[in-house]
Coordinates of C-alpha atoms and ligand atoms in Angstrom, one line a residue:
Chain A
X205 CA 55.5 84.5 131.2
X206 CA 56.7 87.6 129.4
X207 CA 59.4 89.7 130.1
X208 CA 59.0 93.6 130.9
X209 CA 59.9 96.3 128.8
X210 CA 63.0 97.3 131.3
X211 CA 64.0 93.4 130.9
X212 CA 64.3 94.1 126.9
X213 CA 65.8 97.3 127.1
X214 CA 68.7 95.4 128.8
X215 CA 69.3 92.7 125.9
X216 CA 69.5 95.5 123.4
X217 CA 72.9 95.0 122.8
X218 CA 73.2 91.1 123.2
X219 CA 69.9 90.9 120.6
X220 CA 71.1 93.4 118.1
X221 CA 74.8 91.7 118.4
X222 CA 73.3 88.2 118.3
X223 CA 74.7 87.2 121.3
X224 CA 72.2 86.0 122.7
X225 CA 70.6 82.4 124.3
X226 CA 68.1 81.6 122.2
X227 CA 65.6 81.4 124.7
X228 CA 65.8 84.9 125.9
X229 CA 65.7 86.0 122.0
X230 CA 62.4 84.0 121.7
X231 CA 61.1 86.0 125.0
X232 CA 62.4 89.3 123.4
X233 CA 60.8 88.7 120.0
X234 CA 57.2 87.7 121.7
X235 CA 57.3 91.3 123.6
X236 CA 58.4 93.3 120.5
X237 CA 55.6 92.0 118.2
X238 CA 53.1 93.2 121.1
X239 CA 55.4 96.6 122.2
X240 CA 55.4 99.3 120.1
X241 CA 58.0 101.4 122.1
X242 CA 60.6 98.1 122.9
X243 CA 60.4 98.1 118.8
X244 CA 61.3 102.0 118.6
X245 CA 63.7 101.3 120.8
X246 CA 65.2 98.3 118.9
X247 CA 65.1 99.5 115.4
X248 CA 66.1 103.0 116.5
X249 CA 69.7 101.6 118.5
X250 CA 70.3 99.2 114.8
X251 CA 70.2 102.7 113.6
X252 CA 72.5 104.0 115.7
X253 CA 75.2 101.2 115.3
X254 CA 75.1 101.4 111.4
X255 CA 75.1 105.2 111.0
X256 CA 78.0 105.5 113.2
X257 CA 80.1 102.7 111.6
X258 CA 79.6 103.8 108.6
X259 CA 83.2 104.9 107.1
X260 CA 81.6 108.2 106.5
X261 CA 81.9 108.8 110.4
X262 CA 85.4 108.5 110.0
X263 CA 86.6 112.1 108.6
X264 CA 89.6 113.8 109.0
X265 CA 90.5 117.7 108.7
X266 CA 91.4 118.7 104.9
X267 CA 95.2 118.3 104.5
X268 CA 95.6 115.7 107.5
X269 CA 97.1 112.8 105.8
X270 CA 99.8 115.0 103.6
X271 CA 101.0 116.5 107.2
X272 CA 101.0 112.9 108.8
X273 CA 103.5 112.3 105.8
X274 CA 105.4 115.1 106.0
X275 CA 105.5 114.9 110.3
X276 CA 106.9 111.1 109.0
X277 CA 109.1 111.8 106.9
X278 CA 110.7 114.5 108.8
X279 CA 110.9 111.7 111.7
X280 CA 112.5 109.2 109.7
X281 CA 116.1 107.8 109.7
X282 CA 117.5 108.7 106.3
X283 CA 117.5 106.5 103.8
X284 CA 119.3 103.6 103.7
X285 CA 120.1 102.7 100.1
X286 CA 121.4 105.1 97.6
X287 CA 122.9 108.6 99.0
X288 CA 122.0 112.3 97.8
X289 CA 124.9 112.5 95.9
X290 CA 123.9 109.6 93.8
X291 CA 123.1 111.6 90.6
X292 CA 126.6 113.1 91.2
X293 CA 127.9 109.7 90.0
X294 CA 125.2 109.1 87.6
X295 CA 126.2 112.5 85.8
X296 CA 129.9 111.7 85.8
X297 CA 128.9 108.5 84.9
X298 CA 127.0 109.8 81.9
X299 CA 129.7 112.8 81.0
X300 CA 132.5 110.3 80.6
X301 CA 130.7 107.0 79.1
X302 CA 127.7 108.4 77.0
X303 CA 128.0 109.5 74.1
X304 CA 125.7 111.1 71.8
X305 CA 125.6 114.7 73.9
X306 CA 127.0 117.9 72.6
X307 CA 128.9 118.6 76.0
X308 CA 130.0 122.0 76.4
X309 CA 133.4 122.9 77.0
X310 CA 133.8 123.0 81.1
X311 CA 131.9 119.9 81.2
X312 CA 134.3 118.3 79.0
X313 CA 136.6 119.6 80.8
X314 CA 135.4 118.9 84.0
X315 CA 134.9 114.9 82.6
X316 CA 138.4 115.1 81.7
X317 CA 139.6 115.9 85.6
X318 CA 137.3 113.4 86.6
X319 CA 139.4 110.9 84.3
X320 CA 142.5 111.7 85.6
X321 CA 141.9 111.8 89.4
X322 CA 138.8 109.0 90.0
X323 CA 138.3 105.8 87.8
X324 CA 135.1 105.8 87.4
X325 CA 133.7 102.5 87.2
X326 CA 131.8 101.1 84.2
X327 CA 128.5 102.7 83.9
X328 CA 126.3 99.8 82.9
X329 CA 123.6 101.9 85.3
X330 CA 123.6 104.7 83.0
X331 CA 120.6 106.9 84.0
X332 CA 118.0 107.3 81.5
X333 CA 115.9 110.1 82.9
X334 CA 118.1 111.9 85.8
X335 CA 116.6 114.5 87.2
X336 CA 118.1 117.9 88.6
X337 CA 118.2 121.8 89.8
X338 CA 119.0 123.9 88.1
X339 CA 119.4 127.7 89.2
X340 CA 119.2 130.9 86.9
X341 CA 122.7 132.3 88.6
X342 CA 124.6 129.7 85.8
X343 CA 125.0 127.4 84.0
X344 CA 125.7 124.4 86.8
X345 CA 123.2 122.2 87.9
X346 CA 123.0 120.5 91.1
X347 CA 122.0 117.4 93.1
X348 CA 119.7 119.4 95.3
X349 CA 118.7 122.8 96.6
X350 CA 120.0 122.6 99.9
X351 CA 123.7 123.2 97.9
X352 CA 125.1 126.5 99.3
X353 CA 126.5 127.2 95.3
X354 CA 123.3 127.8 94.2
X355 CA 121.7 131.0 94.4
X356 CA 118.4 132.6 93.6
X357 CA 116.8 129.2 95.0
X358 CA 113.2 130.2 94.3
X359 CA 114.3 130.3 90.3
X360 CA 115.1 126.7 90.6
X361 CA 114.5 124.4 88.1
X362 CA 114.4 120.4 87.9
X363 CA 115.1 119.1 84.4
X364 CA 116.4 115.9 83.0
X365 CA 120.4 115.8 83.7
X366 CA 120.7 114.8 79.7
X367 CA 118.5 118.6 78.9
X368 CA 120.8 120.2 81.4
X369 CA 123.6 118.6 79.4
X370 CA 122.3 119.8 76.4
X371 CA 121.3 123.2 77.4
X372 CA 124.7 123.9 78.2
X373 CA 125.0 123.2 82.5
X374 CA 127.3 121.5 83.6
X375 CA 127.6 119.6 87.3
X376 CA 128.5 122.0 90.1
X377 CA 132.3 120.8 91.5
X378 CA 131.0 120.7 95.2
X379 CA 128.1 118.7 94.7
X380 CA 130.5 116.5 92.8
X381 CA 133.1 116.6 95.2
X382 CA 130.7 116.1 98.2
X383 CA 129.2 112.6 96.1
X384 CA 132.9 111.7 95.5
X385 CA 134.2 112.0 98.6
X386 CA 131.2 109.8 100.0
X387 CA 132.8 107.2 97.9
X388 CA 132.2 106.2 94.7
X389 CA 131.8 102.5 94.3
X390 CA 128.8 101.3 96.9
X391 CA 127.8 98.0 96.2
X392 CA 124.5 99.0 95.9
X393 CA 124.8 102.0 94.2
X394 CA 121.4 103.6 93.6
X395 CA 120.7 106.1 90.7
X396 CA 118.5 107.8 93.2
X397 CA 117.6 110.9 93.1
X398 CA 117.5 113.2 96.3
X399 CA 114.2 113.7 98.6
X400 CA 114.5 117.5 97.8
X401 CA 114.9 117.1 94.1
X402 CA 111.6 115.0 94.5
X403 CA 109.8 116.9 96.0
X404 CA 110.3 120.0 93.6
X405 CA 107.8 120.0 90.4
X406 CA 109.6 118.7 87.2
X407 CA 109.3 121.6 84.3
X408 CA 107.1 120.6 81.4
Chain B
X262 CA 80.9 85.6 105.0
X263 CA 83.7 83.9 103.6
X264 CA 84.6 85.9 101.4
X265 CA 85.2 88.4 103.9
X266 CA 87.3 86.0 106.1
X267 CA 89.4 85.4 103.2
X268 CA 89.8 88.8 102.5
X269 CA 90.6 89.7 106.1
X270 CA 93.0 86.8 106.4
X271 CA 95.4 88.5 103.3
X272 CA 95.0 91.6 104.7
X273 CA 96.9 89.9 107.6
X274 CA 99.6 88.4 105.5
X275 CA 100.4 91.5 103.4
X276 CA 100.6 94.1 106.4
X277 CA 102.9 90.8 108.0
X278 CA 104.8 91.2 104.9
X279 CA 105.1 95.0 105.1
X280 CA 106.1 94.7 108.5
X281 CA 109.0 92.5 108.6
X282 CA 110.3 94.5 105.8
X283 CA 109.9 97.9 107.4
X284 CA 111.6 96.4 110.9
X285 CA 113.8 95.2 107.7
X286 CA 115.2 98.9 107.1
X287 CA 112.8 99.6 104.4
X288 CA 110.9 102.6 106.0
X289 CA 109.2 104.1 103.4
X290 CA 106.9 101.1 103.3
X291 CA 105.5 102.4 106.7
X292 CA 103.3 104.8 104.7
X293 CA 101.3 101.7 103.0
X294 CA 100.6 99.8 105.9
X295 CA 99.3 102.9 108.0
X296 CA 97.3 104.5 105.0
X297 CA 94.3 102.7 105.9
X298 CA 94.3 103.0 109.2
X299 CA 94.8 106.9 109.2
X300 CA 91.4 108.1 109.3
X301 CA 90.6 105.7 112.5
X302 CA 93.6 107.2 114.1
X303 CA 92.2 110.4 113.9
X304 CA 88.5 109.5 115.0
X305 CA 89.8 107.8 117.6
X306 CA 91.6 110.5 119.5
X307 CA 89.0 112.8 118.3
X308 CA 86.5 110.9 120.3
X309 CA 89.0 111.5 123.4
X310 CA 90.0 114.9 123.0
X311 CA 87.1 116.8 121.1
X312 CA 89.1 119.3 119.4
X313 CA 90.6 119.5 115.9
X314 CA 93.7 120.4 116.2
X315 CA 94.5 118.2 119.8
X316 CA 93.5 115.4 117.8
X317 CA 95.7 115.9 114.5
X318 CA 98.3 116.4 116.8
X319 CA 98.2 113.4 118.8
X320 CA 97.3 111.4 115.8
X321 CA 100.8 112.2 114.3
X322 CA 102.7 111.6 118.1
X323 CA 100.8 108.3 118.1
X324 CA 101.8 107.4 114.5
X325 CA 105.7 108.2 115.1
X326 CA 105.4 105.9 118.1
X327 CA 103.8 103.5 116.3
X328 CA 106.8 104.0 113.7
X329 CA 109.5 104.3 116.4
X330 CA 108.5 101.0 118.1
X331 CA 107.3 98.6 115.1
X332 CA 109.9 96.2 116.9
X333 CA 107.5 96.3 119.9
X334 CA 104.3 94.9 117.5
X335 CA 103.8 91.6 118.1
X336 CA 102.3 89.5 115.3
X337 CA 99.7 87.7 117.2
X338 CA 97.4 91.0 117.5
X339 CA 95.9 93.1 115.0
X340 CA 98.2 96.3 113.7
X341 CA 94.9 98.0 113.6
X342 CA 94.4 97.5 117.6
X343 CA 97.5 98.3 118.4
X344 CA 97.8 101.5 116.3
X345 CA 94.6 102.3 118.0
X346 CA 96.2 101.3 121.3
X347 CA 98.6 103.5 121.4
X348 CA 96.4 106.7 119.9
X349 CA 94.0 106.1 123.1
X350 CA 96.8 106.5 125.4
X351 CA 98.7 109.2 124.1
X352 CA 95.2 111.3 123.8
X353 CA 94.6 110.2 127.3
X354 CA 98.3 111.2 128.5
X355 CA 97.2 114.9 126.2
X356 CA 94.1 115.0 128.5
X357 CA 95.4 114.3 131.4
X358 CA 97.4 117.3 131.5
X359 CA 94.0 119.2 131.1
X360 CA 92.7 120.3 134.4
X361 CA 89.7 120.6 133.6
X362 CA 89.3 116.9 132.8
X363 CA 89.5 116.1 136.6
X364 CA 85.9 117.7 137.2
X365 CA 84.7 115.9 134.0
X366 CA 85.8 112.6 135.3
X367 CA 84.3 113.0 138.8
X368 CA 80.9 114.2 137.4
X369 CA 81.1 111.2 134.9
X370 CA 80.7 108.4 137.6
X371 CA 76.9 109.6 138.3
X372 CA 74.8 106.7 136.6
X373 CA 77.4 103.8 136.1
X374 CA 75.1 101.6 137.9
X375 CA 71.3 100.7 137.0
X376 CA 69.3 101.0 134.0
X377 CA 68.9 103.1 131.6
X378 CA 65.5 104.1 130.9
X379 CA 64.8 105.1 126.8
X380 CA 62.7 108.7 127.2
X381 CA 61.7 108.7 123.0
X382 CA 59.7 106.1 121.9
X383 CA 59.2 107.4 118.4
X384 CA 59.2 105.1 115.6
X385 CA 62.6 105.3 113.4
X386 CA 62.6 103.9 110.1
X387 CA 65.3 102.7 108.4
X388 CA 68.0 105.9 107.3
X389 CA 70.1 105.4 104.7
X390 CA 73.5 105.6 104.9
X391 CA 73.8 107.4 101.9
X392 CA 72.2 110.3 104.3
X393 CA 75.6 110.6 105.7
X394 CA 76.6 112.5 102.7
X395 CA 75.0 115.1 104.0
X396 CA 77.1 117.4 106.4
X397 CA 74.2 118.4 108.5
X398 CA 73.7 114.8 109.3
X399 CA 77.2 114.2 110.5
X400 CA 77.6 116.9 112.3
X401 CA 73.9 115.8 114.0
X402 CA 75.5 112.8 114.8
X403 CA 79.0 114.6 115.9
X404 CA 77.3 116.6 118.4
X405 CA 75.2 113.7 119.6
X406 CA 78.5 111.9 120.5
X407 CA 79.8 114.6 122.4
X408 CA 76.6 115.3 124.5
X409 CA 77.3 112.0 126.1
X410 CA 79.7 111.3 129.0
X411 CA 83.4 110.9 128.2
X412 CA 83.4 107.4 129.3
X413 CA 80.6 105.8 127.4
X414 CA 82.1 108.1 124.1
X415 CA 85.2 106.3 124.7
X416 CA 83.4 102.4 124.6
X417 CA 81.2 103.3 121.6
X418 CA 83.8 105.1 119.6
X419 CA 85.7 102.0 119.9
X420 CA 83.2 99.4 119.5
X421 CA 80.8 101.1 117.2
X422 CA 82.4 103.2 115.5
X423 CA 86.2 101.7 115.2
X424 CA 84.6 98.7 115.7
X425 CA 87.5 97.0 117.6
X426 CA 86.1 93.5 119.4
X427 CA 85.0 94.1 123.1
X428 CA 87.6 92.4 124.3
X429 CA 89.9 94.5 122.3
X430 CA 88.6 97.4 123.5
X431 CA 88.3 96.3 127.1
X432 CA 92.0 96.0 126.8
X433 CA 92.4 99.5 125.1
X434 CA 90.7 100.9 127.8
X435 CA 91.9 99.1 130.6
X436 CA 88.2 98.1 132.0
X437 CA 86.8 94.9 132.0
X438 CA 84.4 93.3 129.2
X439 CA 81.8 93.5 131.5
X440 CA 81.6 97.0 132.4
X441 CA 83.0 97.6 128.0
X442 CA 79.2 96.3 127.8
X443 CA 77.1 98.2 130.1
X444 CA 78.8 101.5 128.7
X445 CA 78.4 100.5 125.4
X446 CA 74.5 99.1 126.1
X447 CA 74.1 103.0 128.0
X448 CA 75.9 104.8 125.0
X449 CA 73.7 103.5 122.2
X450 CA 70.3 103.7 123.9
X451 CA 71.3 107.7 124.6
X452 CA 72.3 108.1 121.5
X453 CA 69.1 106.8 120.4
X454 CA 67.2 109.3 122.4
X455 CA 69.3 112.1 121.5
X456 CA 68.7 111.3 117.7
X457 CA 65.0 110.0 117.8
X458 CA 63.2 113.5 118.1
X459 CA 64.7 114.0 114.1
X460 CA 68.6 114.5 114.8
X461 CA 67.9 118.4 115.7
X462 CA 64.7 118.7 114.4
X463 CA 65.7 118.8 110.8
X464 CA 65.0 115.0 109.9
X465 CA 61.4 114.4 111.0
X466 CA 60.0 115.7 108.1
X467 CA 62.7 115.3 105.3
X468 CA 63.5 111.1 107.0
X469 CA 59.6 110.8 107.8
X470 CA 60.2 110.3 111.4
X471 CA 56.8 109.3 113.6
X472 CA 57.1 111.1 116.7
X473 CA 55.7 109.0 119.2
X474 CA 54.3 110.0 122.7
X475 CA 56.6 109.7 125.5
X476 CA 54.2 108.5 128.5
X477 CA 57.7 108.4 131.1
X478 CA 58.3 112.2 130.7
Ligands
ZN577 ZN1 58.1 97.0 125.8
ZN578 ZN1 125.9 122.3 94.0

């Protein structure tokens, strides 16, 4: 004996899912090859499941995934290995032990002081492609914008600390005071360079 | 098949890996093990809240908690559900705030019980997913979605279209598997009618829809 069209209509699901006692699918399968509608209503409902979980369904407002980042990374606890001030070192690092740069005169000088007051350790990290701001109010260069020394902040540049070097800027004293007074010698010392300095565009 | 299984199975492992490391102190790697779930975050408190910028919002508060209490995740369920988990409730904890929703929810108990009788018999062919390209199509199936009640939007949005198990969404929801099937069974067979007659009126002709009769109307 068959089963009614309201009987199918209730195994939609469990038939389309396959979960289903293979009985009742044999029962289902008899009425759908002699029920036009039960077959609209079967092939219309697959329809229905694989247009809706197609990955298509799944979009998202232009922009959404860069704010989810930035809503993050405003959220998270600051980083844990290397400090803002990192390049401070790196620089000081590089003024004192790497030859090969034309420094200009306050940096020298400036490497000189460093000398005196803080051994520096070793620099067998020496930083091959630093980066940092520089501003148009002189010729310093900083470890990131949010430095109160710099002015004209929306002149900023980010350039290699070695083409700061050799364009004549040399490291501003409070961003080099503020990495020096963090401590120089962290075990795990991190050439990082700082979120904000990141985030800016380097110059081409 | 098991291909799939294999694939789903290091899937597993590496977000395992990415996990202990993040509860590890290495944060930034939270961006790679949410990446792929971002867009099913969003749909999913879409489907709740029905409005842009509610949604984006409670997307990103459901991601921070997610963030906040990675120490909470436990390894024997999916980071997927539980991400998903904890979108459902926050937008449900947004609605709830919503008067309005009240009235929705007591107008929304009409018709739990009993069958559900399909009014459009017309004959669908097979539609291509590569229709869904096509913004009018989406949107077709968008508005569909929110012509049906809130509670059966809920089930299918996470069976069908975040395709969560129906015990997982069961749990989600906070209903039991049996009645996570007799929404979901309602949900697809109006949806069906709602997108037989040509998804508006525009697909008949372009998606050579056969409109049948419909002898119950
Ligand atoms: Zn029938
Ligand atoms: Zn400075």
């Amino acid at each position: 004996m068959g089963m009614s069209c309201q009987e199918v209509w209730r195994e939609v699901s469990n038939y389309l899912e396959d979960d289903i006692d293979p009985a009742v699918r044999a029962s289902v399968e008899a009425h759908l090859r002699g029920c036009a509608h039960c077959t609209a209503v079967m092939d219309g409902t697959r329809n229905v499941i694989r247009l809706y979980g197609d990955k298509a369904m799944l979009e998202v407002p232009l922009g959404f995934s860069q704010r989810l980042h930035q809503r993050l990374e405003a959220n998270m606890p600051p980083r844990q290995r290397g400090t803002p001030w990192g390049w401070v070192m790196a620089v000081a690092a590089s003024l004192l032990i790497v030859g090969g740069f034309e420094l200009g005169s306050s940096a020298a000088f400036m490497a000189n002081e460093l000398r005196s007051e803080h051994a520096i350790p070793a620099a067998s990290h020496t930083p091959p492609d630093l980066m940092v701001v520089v501003a148009e109010d002189g010729k310093v260069f900083h470890g990131g914008t949010r430095c109160p020394f710099m002015h004209e902040k929306n002149k900023e540049r980010v350039m290699r600390a070695s083409e700061a070097i050799r364009e004549g800027y040399v490291p501003c004293t409070r961003c080099m005071k503020q990495y020096l007074s963090a401590g120089l010698t962290t075990p795990d010392f991190h050439w990082g360079i700082s979120a904000e300095v990141a985030a800016l565009q380097p110059m081409r | 098949m098991l291909s799939l299984a294999l694939e789903n199975s290091a899937e597993e492992s590496n977000e395992a890996i990415l996990i202990r490391r993040i509860r590890n102190g290495e944060h930034e790697l939270f961006y790679d093990l949410i990446r792929p779930y971002e867009r099913r975050v969003y749909a999913a408190a879409f489907a709740i809240l029905r409005n842009e910028a509610d949604a984006e919002e409670v997307a990103q508060e459901a991601v921070l908690k997610a963030f906040k209490h990675i120490r909470q995740f436990r390894a024997e369920a999916r980071f997927s559900t539980w991400l998903i988990q904890i979108t459902v409730n926050e937008a449900r904890m947004r609605k709830r705030k919503d008067h309005a929703h009240i009235m929705e929810a007591i107008s929304d108990h009409r018709d739990e019980e009993g069958d559900y009788t399909p009014r459009d018999f017309a004959d669908w062919r097979e539609i291509p997913s590569e229709t869904l390209e096509r913004s009018e199509i989406r949107e077709a199936l968008t508005r569909a979605l929110a012509a049906i009640g809130e509670k059966y939007q809920e089930v299918f949005v996470l069976r069908d279209v975040q395709h969560l198990t129906i015990e997982e969404t069961a749990k989600t929801l906070k209903i039991s598997a049996a009645a996570v099937k007799t929404r979901l069974l309602r949900a697809r067979l109006m949806l069906r009618d709602l997108l037989s007659p040509g998804l508006g009126g525009n697909w008949s002709s372009k998606l050579s829809f056969v409109k049948g009769a419909k002898p119950w109307e």
